Amino acid sequence: MRPRSPIDRWGDDCMRILIAGGDGFCGWPTVLYFSERGHEVAIADNMIRRQWDVELGTQSLTPIVPVEQRVDAWQEVSGRKVKLYVGDMTDYNFVEHIFKDFQPEAVIHYAEQRSAPYSMINREHAVFTQTNNVVGTLNVLYAMKENAPECHLIKLGTMGEYGTPNIDVEEGYIRIQHKGREDVLPYPKQPGSFYHLSKVHDSHNIMFACKTWGTRATDLNQGVVYGWWTEETQRDARLYNRIDYDGVFGTALNRFCIQAAVGHDLTVYGQGGQTRGFLNILDTMQCVELAALNPADKGEFRVFNQFTEEFSILNLAQRVQRVAADMELATNIVHLPNPRVEKEQHYFHAENTNLLDLGMQPNYLTDDVIRSLIEAALRYKDRVDLNVIAPTAQWR
Ligand SMILES: NC(=O)c1ccc[n+]([C@@H]2O[C@H](COP(=O)([O-])OP(=O)(O)OC[C@H]3O[C@@H](n4cnc5c(N)ncnc54)[C@H](O)[C@@H]3O)[C@@H](O)[C@H]2O)c1
């Protein structure tokens, strides 16, 4: 069967989509993206990400307005209404209420604590991360079972679930021959933090629900997301997306571009040979859309590796340094002692054909993209606090 492309869903064939974590970095642009394409969209969020900014003494590079104002602004700008449920996904009454009230046909579940360094600050942060993430996902699974057994769960996992094995990373499963017998089994997981472990626990729970209750689910093992603008979030200052640059929530590439804009050293942890999958936030939109339009079958636990290109951290820093130099911004690359426990030189190659087979058209990282990120960072450089950039959480 030909995969469904976005165009098939335009018009009157739209879905009710719940976006859990819809106030966050990936969630907010996803809300606008689906709403713009005519789907009925609801957000579930407790805004805890904004509280973590307060806890860490940092803020988004871009000014962001409260979620209620975001939703009102979107209605004013687009004429489209988005429903807002404010509450905690670890509270089952809250989650069940949404399912009864909104009756989603698909849930895009972003609502987790997503920083590895945050999860490694101390015991309390590790316990919080695993409780928040695992309980929230379990609640979604039970709410689906009890209230919406046909609903499709699109769950954001991470490529970090796999670690860095010395063989190619497959998409969720691997064919294994052992003592003369053969089976297709879940791909081995070697997560590198208590956060990444929470994602592995989620994956196991979802797989079990699919097998046991006939739940339909897609686990999107996402790489590191860069970029921040989408067509919709640029339409009005009240629709701007958040951008993290601090040592706890800031991710490589976005952080390097911001460091280049403010004249800060580009901080590479250790040798910088750590290789990871990366994708533009525009491709996050494409991937979740393709997953939603082509749902998993009943009882199917489908895994897609969601990234477009692989880069080493040092290679990214060097590219940012080169583009910054063309813009007459001088930057140094400094190698900091690695706060993490991870291989700094290793083999890494992961498969990512499932989404390409569904019709994904990747946005690649060009020098123009890096330039546009540095230019955008220059606009807000006065909001950057240089004191929050250094890594603080130590793995050991
Ligand atoms: N950003 C990346 O580079 C990246 C890479 C791989 C995977 N992911 C995954 O994608 C998802 C979204 O990431 P993001 O960068 O948008 O994170 P984010 O922190 O910006 O957004 C997460 C949102 O979920 C909300 N949330 C968290 N716990 C909640 C709870 N218990 N109840 C209600 N709301 C809650 C937060 O308030 C926030 O708005 C995460 O699950 C993350 O693990 C992100």
PDB file of N, CA, C and O in Angstrom, residues 24-65:
ATOM      1  N   GLY A  24       6.391  22.610  25.110  1.00  0.00           N
ATOM      2  CA  GLY A  24       7.849  22.466  25.082  1.00  0.00           C
ATOM      3  C   GLY A  24       8.455  22.768  23.720  1.00  0.00           C
ATOM      4  O   GLY A  24       7.776  23.170  22.773  1.00  0.00           O
ATOM      5  N   PHE A  25       9.750  22.528  23.634  1.00  0.00           N
ATOM      6  CA  PHE A  25      10.551  22.878  22.450  1.00  0.00           C
ATOM      7  C   PHE A  25      10.077  22.149  21.186  1.00  0.00           C
ATOM      8  O   PHE A  25       9.936  22.759  20.120  1.00  0.00           O
ATOM      9  N   CYS A  26       9.829  20.852  21.288  1.00  0.00           N
ATOM     10  CA  CYS A  26       9.293  20.113  20.130  1.00  0.00           C
ATOM     11  C   CYS A  26       7.767  20.231  20.089  1.00  0.00           C
ATOM     12  O   CYS A  26       7.163  20.246  19.012  1.00  0.00           O
ATOM     13  N   GLY A  27       7.153  20.281  21.285  1.00  0.00           N
ATOM     14  CA  GLY A  27       5.687  20.202  21.360  1.00  0.00           C
ATOM     15  C   GLY A  27       4.982  21.412  20.788  1.00  0.00           C
ATOM     16  O   GLY A  27       4.004  21.267  20.042  1.00  0.00           O
ATOM     17  N   TRP A  28       5.466  22.611  21.136  1.00  0.00           N
ATOM     18  CA  TRP A  28       4.752  23.821  20.693  1.00  0.00           C
ATOM     19  C   TRP A  28       4.715  23.945  19.156  1.00  0.00           C
ATOM     20  O   TRP A  28       3.638  24.122  18.577  1.00  0.00           O
ATOM     21  N   PRO A  29       5.855  23.802  18.475  1.00  0.00           N
ATOM     22  CA  PRO A  29       5.768  23.846  17.005  1.00  0.00           C
ATOM     23  C   PRO A  29       4.908  22.723  16.421  1.00  0.00           C
ATOM     24  O   PRO A  29       4.259  22.901  15.384  1.00  0.00           O
ATOM     25  N   THR A  30       4.875  21.577  17.121  1.00  0.00           N
ATOM     26  CA  THR A  30       4.041  20.465  16.629  1.00  0.00           C
ATOM     27  C   THR A  30       2.557  20.828  16.725  1.00  0.00           C
ATOM     28  O   THR A  30       1.759  20.512  15.828  1.00  0.00           O
ATOM     29  N   VAL A  31       2.194  21.491  17.827  1.00  0.00           N
ATOM     30  CA  VAL A  31       0.797  21.927  18.013  1.00  0.00           C
ATOM     31  C   VAL A  31       0.382  22.808  16.829  1.00  0.00           C
ATOM     32  O   VAL A  31      -0.665  22.587  16.194  1.00  0.00           O
ATOM     33  N   LEU A  32       1.209  23.803  16.529  1.00  0.00           N
ATOM     34  CA  LEU A  32       0.855  24.754  15.460  1.00  0.00           C
ATOM     35  C   LEU A  32       0.858  24.050  14.098  1.00  0.00           C
ATOM     36  O   LEU A  32       0.002  24.325  13.245  1.00  0.00           O
ATOM     37  N   TYR A  33       1.802  23.158  13.906  1.00  0.00           N
ATOM     38  CA  TYR A  33       1.943  22.447  12.622  1.00  0.00           C
ATOM     39  C   TYR A  33       0.683  21.644  12.307  1.00  0.00           C
ATOM     40  O   TYR A  33       0.128  21.722  11.214  1.00  0.00           O
ATOM     41  N   PHE A  34       0.215  20.860  13.306  1.00  0.00           N
ATOM     42  CA  PHE A  34      -0.977  20.037  13.063  1.00  0.00           C
ATOM     43  C   PHE A  34      -2.230  20.899  12.989  1.00  0.00           C
ATOM     44  O   PHE A  34      -3.118  20.646  12.177  1.00  0.00           O
ATOM     45  N   SER A  35      -2.304  21.929  13.827  1.00  0.00           N
ATOM     46  CA  SER A  35      -3.472  22.809  13.806  1.00  0.00           C
ATOM     47  C   SER A  35      -3.574  23.501  12.443  1.00  0.00           C
ATOM     48  O   SER A  35      -4.651  23.563  11.843  1.00  0.00           O
ATOM     49  N   GLU A  36      -2.453  23.975  11.945  1.00  0.00           N
ATOM     50  CA  GLU A  36      -2.432  24.659  10.643  1.00  0.00           C
ATOM     51  C   GLU A  36      -2.917  23.736   9.525  1.00  0.00           C
ATOM     52  O   GLU A  36      -3.512  24.180   8.545  1.00  0.00           O
ATOM     53  N   ARG A  37      -2.685  22.441   9.691  1.00  0.00           N
ATOM     54  CA  ARG A  37      -3.084  21.490   8.653  1.00  0.00           C
ATOM     55  C   ARG A  37      -4.492  20.950   8.877  1.00  0.00           C
ATOM     56  O   ARG A  37      -4.897  19.941   8.297  1.00  0.00           O
ATOM     57  N   GLY A  38      -5.228  21.592   9.745  1.00  0.00           N
ATOM     58  CA  GLY A  38      -6.660  21.302   9.871  1.00  0.00           C
ATOM     59  C   GLY A  38      -7.031  20.248  10.890  1.00  0.00           C
ATOM     60  O   GLY A  38      -8.205  19.926  11.039  1.00  0.00           O
ATOM     61  N   HIS A  39      -6.042  19.693  11.600  1.00  0.00           N
ATOM     62  CA  HIS A  39      -6.370  18.696  12.624  1.00  0.00           C
ATOM     63  C   HIS A  39      -6.906  19.405  13.870  1.00  0.00           C
ATOM     64  O   HIS A  39      -6.591  20.567  14.125  1.00  0.00           O
ATOM     65  N   GLU A  40      -7.704  18.659  14.643  1.00  0.00           N
ATOM     66  CA  GLU A  40      -8.203  19.183  15.910  1.00  0.00           C
ATOM     67  C   GLU A  40      -7.143  18.855  16.963  1.00  0.00           C
ATOM     68  O   GLU A  40      -6.846  17.671  17.170  1.00  0.00           O
ATOM     69  N   VAL A  41      -6.598  19.883  17.598  1.00  0.00           N
ATOM     70  CA  VAL A  41      -5.419  19.672  18.447  1.00  0.00           C
ATOM     71  C   VAL A  41      -5.699  20.089  19.890  1.00  0.00           C
ATOM     72  O   VAL A  41      -6.347  21.113  20.132  1.00  0.00           O
ATOM     73  N   ALA A  42      -5.220  19.271  20.821  1.00  0.00           N
ATOM     74  CA  ALA A  42      -5.261  19.648  22.241  1.00  0.00           C
ATOM     75  C   ALA A  42      -3.862  19.496  22.835  1.00  0.00           C
ATOM     76  O   ALA A  42      -3.108  18.597  22.454  1.00  0.00           O
ATOM     77  N   ILE A  43      -3.554  20.403  23.757  1.00  0.00           N
ATOM     78  CA  ILE A  43      -2.273  20.356  24.482  1.00  0.00           C
ATOM     79  C   ILE A  43      -2.532  19.820  25.890  1.00  0.00           C
ATOM     80  O   ILE A  43      -3.523  20.204  26.521  1.00  0.00           O
ATOM     81  N   ALA A  44      -1.645  18.949  26.377  1.00  0.00           N
ATOM     82  CA  ALA A  44      -1.621  18.625  27.812  1.00  0.00           C
ATOM     83  C   ALA A  44      -0.226  18.980  28.322  1.00  0.00           C
ATOM     84  O   ALA A  44       0.771  18.500  27.763  1.00  0.00           O
ATOM     85  N   ASP A  45      -0.156  19.823  29.315  1.00  0.00           N
ATOM     86  CA  ASP A  45       1.155  20.228  29.834  1.00  0.00           C
ATOM     87  C   ASP A  45       0.967  20.820  31.220  1.00  0.00           C
ATOM     88  O   ASP A  45      -0.067  21.439  31.489  1.00  0.00           O
ATOM     89  N   ASN A  46       1.958  20.618  32.087  1.00  0.00           N
ATOM     90  CA  ASN A  46       1.890  21.257  33.412  1.00  0.00           C
ATOM     91  C   ASN A  46       2.905  22.388  33.541  1.00  0.00           C
ATOM     92  O   ASN A  46       3.122  22.893  34.641  1.00  0.00           O
ATOM     93  N   MET A  47       3.541  22.727  32.403  1.00  0.00           N
ATOM     94  CA  MET A  47       4.495  23.853  32.362  1.00  0.00           C
ATOM     95  C   MET A  47       5.692  23.664  33.292  1.00  0.00           C
ATOM     96  O   MET A  47       6.361  24.622  33.689  1.00  0.00           O
ATOM     97  N   ILE A  48       5.984  22.421  33.612  1.00  0.00           N
ATOM     98  CA  ILE A  48       7.093  22.192  34.538  1.00  0.00           C
ATOM     99  C   ILE A  48       8.439  22.589  33.926  1.00  0.00           C
ATOM    100  O   ILE A  48       9.374  22.969  34.630  1.00  0.00           O
ATOM    101  N   ARG A  49       8.487  22.544  32.589  1.00  0.00           N
ATOM    102  CA  ARG A  49       9.738  22.950  31.927  1.00  0.00           C
ATOM    103  C   ARG A  49      10.087  24.396  32.261  1.00  0.00           C
ATOM    104  O   ARG A  49      11.257  24.739  32.418  1.00  0.00           O
ATOM    105  N   ARG A  50       9.080  25.242  32.386  1.00  0.00           N
ATOM    106  CA  ARG A  50       9.325  26.645  32.750  1.00  0.00           C
ATOM    107  C   ARG A  50       9.831  26.751  34.194  1.00  0.00           C
ATOM    108  O   ARG A  50      10.637  27.616  34.522  1.00  0.00           O
ATOM    109  N   GLN A  51       9.343  25.835  35.054  1.00  0.00           N
ATOM    110  CA  GLN A  51       9.826  25.842  36.456  1.00  0.00           C
ATOM    111  C   GLN A  51      11.293  25.397  36.538  1.00  0.00           C
ATOM    112  O   GLN A  51      12.047  25.863  37.376  1.00  0.00           O
ATOM    113  N   TRP A  52      11.694  24.460  35.646  1.00  0.00           N
ATOM    114  CA  TRP A  52      13.099  24.027  35.662  1.00  0.00           C
ATOM    115  C   TRP A  52      14.012  25.194  35.293  1.00  0.00           C
ATOM    116  O   TRP A  52      15.124  25.284  35.801  1.00  0.00           O
ATOM    117  N   ASP A  53      13.571  26.078  34.423  1.00  0.00           N
ATOM    118  CA  ASP A  53      14.354  27.289  34.116  1.00  0.00           C
ATOM    119  C   ASP A  53      14.597  28.084  35.393  1.00  0.00           C
ATOM    120  O   ASP A  53      15.710  28.553  35.644  1.00  0.00           O
ATOM    121  N   VAL A  54      13.533  28.225  36.197  1.00  0.00           N
ATOM    122  CA  VAL A  54      13.656  28.989  37.444  1.00  0.00           C
ATOM    123  C   VAL A  54      14.623  28.264  38.382  1.00  0.00           C
ATOM    124  O   VAL A  54      15.544  28.868  38.950  1.00  0.00           O
ATOM    125  N   GLU A  55      14.451  26.955  38.499  1.00  0.00           N
ATOM    126  CA  GLU A  55      15.338  26.165  39.371  1.00  0.00           C
ATOM    127  C   GLU A  55      16.809  26.331  38.968  1.00  0.00           C
ATOM    128  O   GLU A  55      17.684  26.446  39.819  1.00  0.00           O
ATOM    129  N   LEU A  56      17.062  26.358  37.643  1.00  0.00           N
ATOM    130  CA  LEU A  56      18.446  26.383  37.163  1.00  0.00           C
ATOM    131  C   LEU A  56      18.956  27.803  36.944  1.00  0.00           C
ATOM    132  O   LEU A  56      20.100  27.995  36.528  1.00  0.00           O
ATOM    133  N   GLY A  57      18.105  28.798  37.173  1.00  0.00           N
ATOM    134  CA  GLY A  57      18.515  30.201  37.006  1.00  0.00           C
ATOM    135  C   GLY A  57      18.796  30.551  35.573  1.00  0.00           C
ATOM    136  O   GLY A  57      19.705  31.333  35.266  1.00  0.00           O
ATOM    137  N   THR A  58      18.033  29.982  34.645  1.00  0.00           N
ATOM    138  CA  THR A  58      18.253  30.268  33.234  1.00  0.00           C
ATOM    139  C   THR A  58      16.923  30.616  32.566  1.00  0.00           C
ATOM    140  O   THR A  58      15.877  30.677  33.222  1.00  0.00           O
ATOM    141  N   GLN A  59      16.965  30.891  31.277  1.00  0.00           N
ATOM    142  CA  GLN A  59      15.732  31.175  30.542  1.00  0.00           C
ATOM    143  C   GLN A  59      15.957  30.853  29.071  1.00  0.00           C
ATOM    144  O   GLN A  59      17.088  30.734  28.602  1.00  0.00           O
ATOM    145  N   SER A  60      14.858  30.750  28.352  1.00  0.00           N
ATOM    146  CA  SER A  60      14.939  30.523  26.904  1.00  0.00           C
ATOM    147  C   SER A  60      15.665  31.695  26.248  1.00  0.00           C
ATOM    148  O   SER A  60      15.508  32.844  26.670  1.00  0.00           O
ATOM    149  N   LEU A  61      16.477  31.395  25.223  1.00  0.00           N
ATOM    150  CA  LEU A  61      17.145  32.476  24.477  1.00  0.00           C
ATOM    151  C   LEU A  61      16.112  33.450  23.920  1.00  0.00           C
ATOM    152  O   LEU A  61      16.288  34.667  23.973  1.00  0.00           O
ATOM    153  N   THR A  62      15.035  32.908  23.394  1.00  0.00           N
ATOM    154  CA  THR A  62      13.967  33.750  22.849  1.00  0.00           C
ATOM    155  C   THR A  62      12.958  34.072  23.956  1.00  0.00           C
ATOM    156  O   THR A  62      12.697  33.222  24.813  1.00  0.00           O
ATOM    157  N   PRO A  63      12.359  35.254  23.942  1.00  0.00           N
ATOM    158  CA  PRO A  63      11.304  35.523  24.922  1.00  0.00           C
ATOM    159  C   PRO A  63      10.068  34.699  24.584  1.00  0.00           C
ATOM    160  O   PRO A  63       9.645  34.678  23.423  1.00  0.00           O
ATOM    161  N   ILE A  64       9.512  33.984  25.565  1.00  0.00           N
ATOM    162  CA  ILE A  64       8.296  33.195  25.304  1.00  0.00           C
ATOM    163  C   ILE A  64       7.197  33.642  26.262  1.00  0.00           C
ATOM    164  O   ILE A  64       7.458  33.884  27.429  1.00  0.00           O
ATOM    165  N   VAL A  65       5.979  33.717  25.753  1.00  0.00           N
ATOM    166  CA  VAL A  65       4.853  34.167  26.580  1.00  0.00           C
ATOM    167  C   VAL A  65       4.204  32.941  27.232  1.00  0.00           C
ATOM    168  O   VAL A  65       4.419  31.805  26.790  1.00  0.00           O
TER     169      VAL A  65
END
